[in-house]
Coordinates of C-alpha atoms in Angstrom, one line a residue:
D1 CA 0.1 15.2 -12.5
Y2 CA 1.4 16.3 -9.1
G3 CA 0.2 18.8 -6.7
Y4 CA 2.0 20.6 -3.8
L5 CA 0.8 22.2 -0.6
N6 CA 3.0 24.4 1.5
G7 CA 1.9 25.5 5.0
D8 CA 3.0 26.1 8.5
W9 CA 0.4 24.0 10.3
E10 CA 0.3 24.5 14.0
R11 CA -1.8 21.5 14.6
I12 CA -2.8 18.3 12.8
V13 CA -4.4 19.1 9.5
R14 CA -5.8 16.5 7.0
L15 CA -6.4 16.7 3.3
R16 CA -9.6 15.2 1.9
V17 CA -10.0 14.8 -1.8
T18 CA -13.6 14.3 -3.1
D19 CA -15.2 14.3 -6.5
L20 CA -17.9 16.9 -7.4
L21 CA -20.6 14.6 -6.0
G22 CA -18.9 14.6 -2.6
R23 CA -17.7 11.1 -2.7
P24 CA -14.4 10.7 -0.8
L25 CA -11.5 9.5 -2.9
T26 CA -8.7 9.8 -0.3
E27 CA -7.8 11.5 3.0
F28 CA -4.4 11.8 4.8
E29 CA -2.6 13.8 7.4
L30 CA -0.4 16.6 6.1
P31 CA 3.2 16.9 7.1
L32 CA 4.1 20.1 9.0
E33 CA 5.5 22.1 6.1
R34 CA 5.2 20.8 2.5
T35 CA 3.5 17.8 0.9
E36 CA 3.4 16.5 -2.6
F37 CA 0.5 14.3 -3.9
D38 CA 0.1 12.3 -7.0
L39 CA -2.9 13.0 -9.2
T40 CA -2.1 10.3 -11.8
P41 CA -4.5 7.7 -10.3
Y42 CA -7.4 10.1 -10.9
P43 CA -9.0 10.6 -14.4
S44 CA -9.4 14.0 -15.9
G45 CA -12.1 16.0 -14.0
T46 CA -12.8 18.4 -11.2
Y47 CA -12.0 17.6 -7.6
I48 CA -12.5 19.3 -4.3
F49 CA -9.5 19.4 -1.9
S50 CA -10.5 20.2 1.6
L51 CA -8.2 21.0 4.5
L52 CA -9.6 19.7 7.8
R53 CA -8.8 20.1 11.4
K54 CA -10.6 17.8 13.9
G55 CA -12.9 16.9 11.1
R56 CA -14.0 20.5 10.4
P57 CA -13.2 22.2 7.1
L58 CA -10.7 25.0 7.2
K59 CA -10.5 25.7 3.4
S60 CA -11.6 24.0 0.2
I61 CA -10.2 24.5 -3.3
R62 CA -11.4 23.2 -6.6
V63 CA -8.7 21.4 -8.7
I64 CA -9.2 20.7 -12.3
R65 CA -7.1 17.8 -13.7
R66 CA -6.8 17.8 -17.5

């Protein structure tokens, strides 16, 4: 129900969560070291978590919520 991201971001990085159709669900700025996010508002399914810097994707991961 909860996800965690650890990182040592040198600059502002945002996390964008979308569904498989690319519809944005949420987006927020990440703290410098660790963040926790709540997945309970989302139904079971597959989501794409994208790390962005200046609006450009750095990395995307697929998250399956059961």
